[in-house]
PDB file of C-alpha atoms in Angstrom:
ATOM      1  CA  MET A 643     -63.121 -15.668  56.273  1.00 61.00           C
ATOM      2  CA  ARG A 644     -66.202 -16.902  57.980  1.00 77.00           C
ATOM      3  CA  PRO A 645     -67.810 -20.172  56.912  1.00 76.00           C
ATOM      4  CA  THR A 646     -70.903 -18.268  55.724  1.00 80.00           C
ATOM      5  CA  ARG A 647     -68.855 -16.137  53.339  1.00 78.00           C
ATOM      6  CA  ILE A 648     -67.020 -19.153  52.038  1.00 79.00           C
ATOM      7  CA  ARG A 649     -70.297 -20.975  51.352  1.00 79.00           C
ATOM      8  CA  THR A 650     -71.717 -17.889  49.657  1.00 79.00           C
ATOM      9  CA  ALA A 651     -68.644 -17.542  47.430  1.00 78.00           C
ATOM     10  CA  ILE A 652     -68.807 -21.213  46.487  1.00 81.00           C
ATOM     11  CA  ALA A 653     -72.535 -20.990  45.707  1.00 77.00           C
ATOM     12  CA  LEU A 654     -72.025 -17.927  43.500  1.00 72.00           C
ATOM     13  CA  GLY A 655     -69.170 -19.621  41.659  1.00 75.00           C
ATOM     14  CA  LEU A 656     -71.177 -22.780  41.040  1.00 70.00           C
ATOM     15  CA  SER A 657     -74.243 -20.894  39.846  1.00 73.00           C
ATOM     16  CA  ALA A 658     -72.140 -18.750  37.495  1.00 69.00           C
ATOM     17  CA  GLY A 659     -70.553 -21.911  36.100  1.00 65.00           C
ATOM     18  CA  ALA A 660     -73.976 -23.477  35.572  1.00 61.00           C
ATOM     19  CA  VAL A 661     -75.187 -20.409  33.686  1.00 59.00           C
ATOM     20  CA  MET A 662     -72.096 -20.339  31.492  1.00 60.00           C
ATOM     21  CA  TRP A 663     -72.366 -24.087  30.773  1.00 60.00           C
ATOM     22  CA  THR A 664     -76.009 -23.710  29.708  1.00 58.00           C
ATOM     23  CA  ALA A 665     -75.239 -20.739  27.471  1.00 52.00           C
ATOM     24  CA  ALA A 666     -72.424 -22.606  25.741  1.00 52.00           C
ATOM     25  CA  ALA A 667     -74.590 -25.675  25.140  1.00 51.00           C
ATOM     26  CA  SER A 668     -77.567 -23.876  23.597  1.00 47.00           C
ATOM     27  CA  PRO A 669     -77.749 -23.996  19.784  1.00 48.00           C
ATOM     28  CA  ALA A 670     -77.196 -20.935  17.642  1.00 46.00           C
ATOM     29  CA  THR A 671     -80.345 -19.694  15.928  1.00 44.00           C
ATOM     30  CA  ALA A 672     -78.885 -16.783  13.987  1.00 45.00           C
ATOM     31  CA  SER A 673     -78.164 -18.898  10.895  1.00 44.00           C
ATOM     32  CA  SER A 674     -81.734 -20.207  10.520  1.00 43.00           C
ATOM     33  CA  PRO A 675     -83.262 -17.092   8.885  1.00 45.00           C
ATOM     34  CA  ALA A 676     -80.364 -16.821   6.427  1.00 44.00           C
ATOM     35  CA  ALA A 677     -80.864 -20.378   5.229  1.00 44.00           C
ATOM     36  CA  ALA A 678     -84.569 -19.768   4.687  1.00 48.00           C
ATOM     37  CA  SER A 679     -84.071 -16.520   2.750  1.00 49.00           C
ATOM     38  CA  GLY A 680     -82.588 -17.740  -0.505  1.00 57.00           C
ATOM     39  CA  ASP A 681     -80.211 -20.426   0.751  1.00 61.00           C
ATOM     40  CA  THR A 682     -77.098 -18.215   0.499  1.00 80.00           C
ATOM     41  CA  ALA A 683     -75.442 -19.314   3.741  1.00 91.00           C
ATOM     42  CA  TRP A 684     -72.491 -21.695   3.791  1.00 94.00           C
ATOM     43  CA  ARG A 685     -73.228 -25.031   5.435  1.00 95.00           C
ATOM     44  CA  GLU A 686     -71.193 -28.131   6.227  1.00 94.00           C
ATOM     45  CA  ALA A 687     -71.726 -31.055   3.896  1.00 93.00           C
ATOM     46  CA  GLY A 688     -69.150 -33.533   5.146  1.00 94.00           C
ATOM     47  CA  HIS A 689     -65.725 -34.318   6.568  1.00 94.00           C
ATOM     48  CA  TYR A 690     -62.951 -36.010   4.577  1.00 95.00           C
ATOM     49  CA  ASP A 691     -59.483 -37.374   5.284  1.00 94.00           C
ATOM     50  CA  THR A 692     -57.817 -35.668   2.306  1.00 94.00           C
ATOM     51  CA  THR A 693     -58.281 -32.474   0.327  1.00 95.00           C
ATOM     52  CA  ALA A 694     -58.554 -34.477  -2.893  1.00 96.00           C
ATOM     53  CA  ALA A 695     -61.502 -36.484  -1.532  1.00 96.00           C
ATOM     54  CA  CYS A 696     -63.179 -33.270  -0.394  1.00 96.00           C
ATOM     55  CA  LYS A 697     -62.778 -31.632  -3.819  1.00 97.00           C
ATOM     56  CA  ARG A 698     -64.079 -34.748  -5.557  1.00 97.00           C
ATOM     57  CA  ALA A 699     -67.211 -34.713  -3.377  1.00 96.00           C
ATOM     58  CA  GLY A 700     -67.677 -30.985  -4.009  1.00 96.00           C
ATOM     59  CA  LYS A 701     -67.444 -31.381  -7.782  1.00 97.00           C
ATOM     60  CA  THR A 702     -69.807 -34.358  -7.699  1.00 96.00           C
ATOM     61  CA  GLY A 703     -72.369 -32.301  -5.774  1.00 95.00           C
ATOM     62  CA  ILE A 704     -72.204 -29.529  -8.375  1.00 95.00           C
ATOM     63  CA  GLN A 705     -72.575 -32.034 -11.237  1.00 95.00           C
ATOM     64  CA  ARG A 706     -75.610 -33.582  -9.520  1.00 95.00           C
ATOM     65  CA  HIS A 707     -77.087 -30.113  -8.875  1.00 94.00           C
ATOM     66  CA  ARG A 708     -77.089 -30.470  -5.092  1.00 95.00           C
ATOM     67  CA  TRP A 709     -75.309 -27.133  -4.506  1.00 95.00           C
ATOM     68  CA  ASP A 710     -73.961 -24.232  -6.526  1.00 94.00           C
ATOM     69  CA  GLU A 711     -70.457 -23.854  -5.088  1.00 95.00           C
ATOM     70  CA  TYR A 712     -68.163 -25.494  -2.580  1.00 97.00           C
ATOM     71  CA  LYS A 713     -64.945 -24.973  -0.672  1.00 96.00           C
ATOM     72  CA  CYS A 714     -62.701 -27.301   1.301  1.00 96.00           C
ATOM     73  CA  ARG A 715     -61.257 -25.992   4.563  1.00 95.00           C
ATOM     74  CA  PRO A 716     -59.172 -27.618   7.303  1.00 94.00           C
ATOM     75  CA  GLY A 717     -61.206 -28.968  10.189  1.00 87.00           C
ATOM     76  CA  ARG A 718     -60.477 -28.608  13.869  1.00 83.00           C
ATOM     77  CA  ASN A 719     -56.851 -29.363  14.741  1.00 80.00           C
ATOM     78  CA  ASP A 720     -56.167 -30.150  11.055  1.00 81.00           C
ATOM     79  CA  ASN A 721     -57.325 -33.757  11.591  1.00 90.00           C
ATOM     80  CA  TYR A 722     -59.716 -33.668   8.636  1.00 94.00           C
ATOM     81  CA  VAL A 723     -60.969 -31.476   5.801  1.00 95.00           C
ATOM     82  CA  THR A 724     -64.482 -30.010   5.931  1.00 95.00           C
ATOM     83  CA  LEU A 725     -66.597 -29.555   2.794  1.00 96.00           C
ATOM     84  CA  TRP A 726     -68.581 -26.307   2.913  1.00 96.00           C
ATOM     85  CA  VAL A 727     -71.332 -25.784   0.319  1.00 96.00           C
ATOM     86  CA  ARG A 728     -73.676 -22.969  -0.667  1.00 95.00           C
ATOM     87  CA  GLY A 729     -76.783 -22.873  -2.791  1.00 91.00           C
ATOM     88  CA  SER A 730     -79.293 -25.529  -3.666  1.00 83.00           C
ATOM     89  CA  GLY A 731     -78.352 -26.330  -7.252  1.00 73.00           C
ATOM     90  CA  SER A 732     -80.227 -25.379 -10.404  1.00 66.00           C
ATOM     91  CA  GLY A 733     -83.994 -25.123 -10.509  1.00 54.00           C
ATOM     92  CA  ALA A 734     -84.234 -27.365 -13.571  1.00 51.00           C
ATOM     93  CA  ALA A 735     -82.658 -30.288 -11.744  1.00 47.00           C
ATOM     94  CA  ARG A 736     -85.021 -29.844  -8.805  1.00 47.00           C
ATOM     95  CA  ALA A 737     -88.020 -29.827 -11.156  1.00 46.00           C
ATOM     96  CA  LEU A 738     -86.847 -33.055 -12.780  1.00 46.00           C
ATOM     97  CA  ASN A 739     -86.254 -34.760  -9.435  1.00 46.00           C
ATOM     98  CA  THR A 740     -89.629 -33.804  -7.967  1.00 45.00           C
ATOM     99  CA  GLY A 741     -91.566 -35.278 -10.769  1.00 43.00           C
TER     100      GLY A 741
END
């Protein structure tokens, strides 16, 4: 191969890598409208070392009317447990908290 072709191939490879890196780093915006339209999307509420601690936090959040339901799922590489919650609690509790 000629040096010009080699340089061109390297430049194309680097620019493709830069485009892929930028696309992977940009935040996802698809979940934003779902959260605004009734708060029915699942969202992360915390990470815990044990499933028991996760369930305790989930039940406490329901009792304090912070969310309507929860689930505990393994995190990445099973190093922790993630608390996922949905809903915003009851309307009565929000009315009492706002004044």
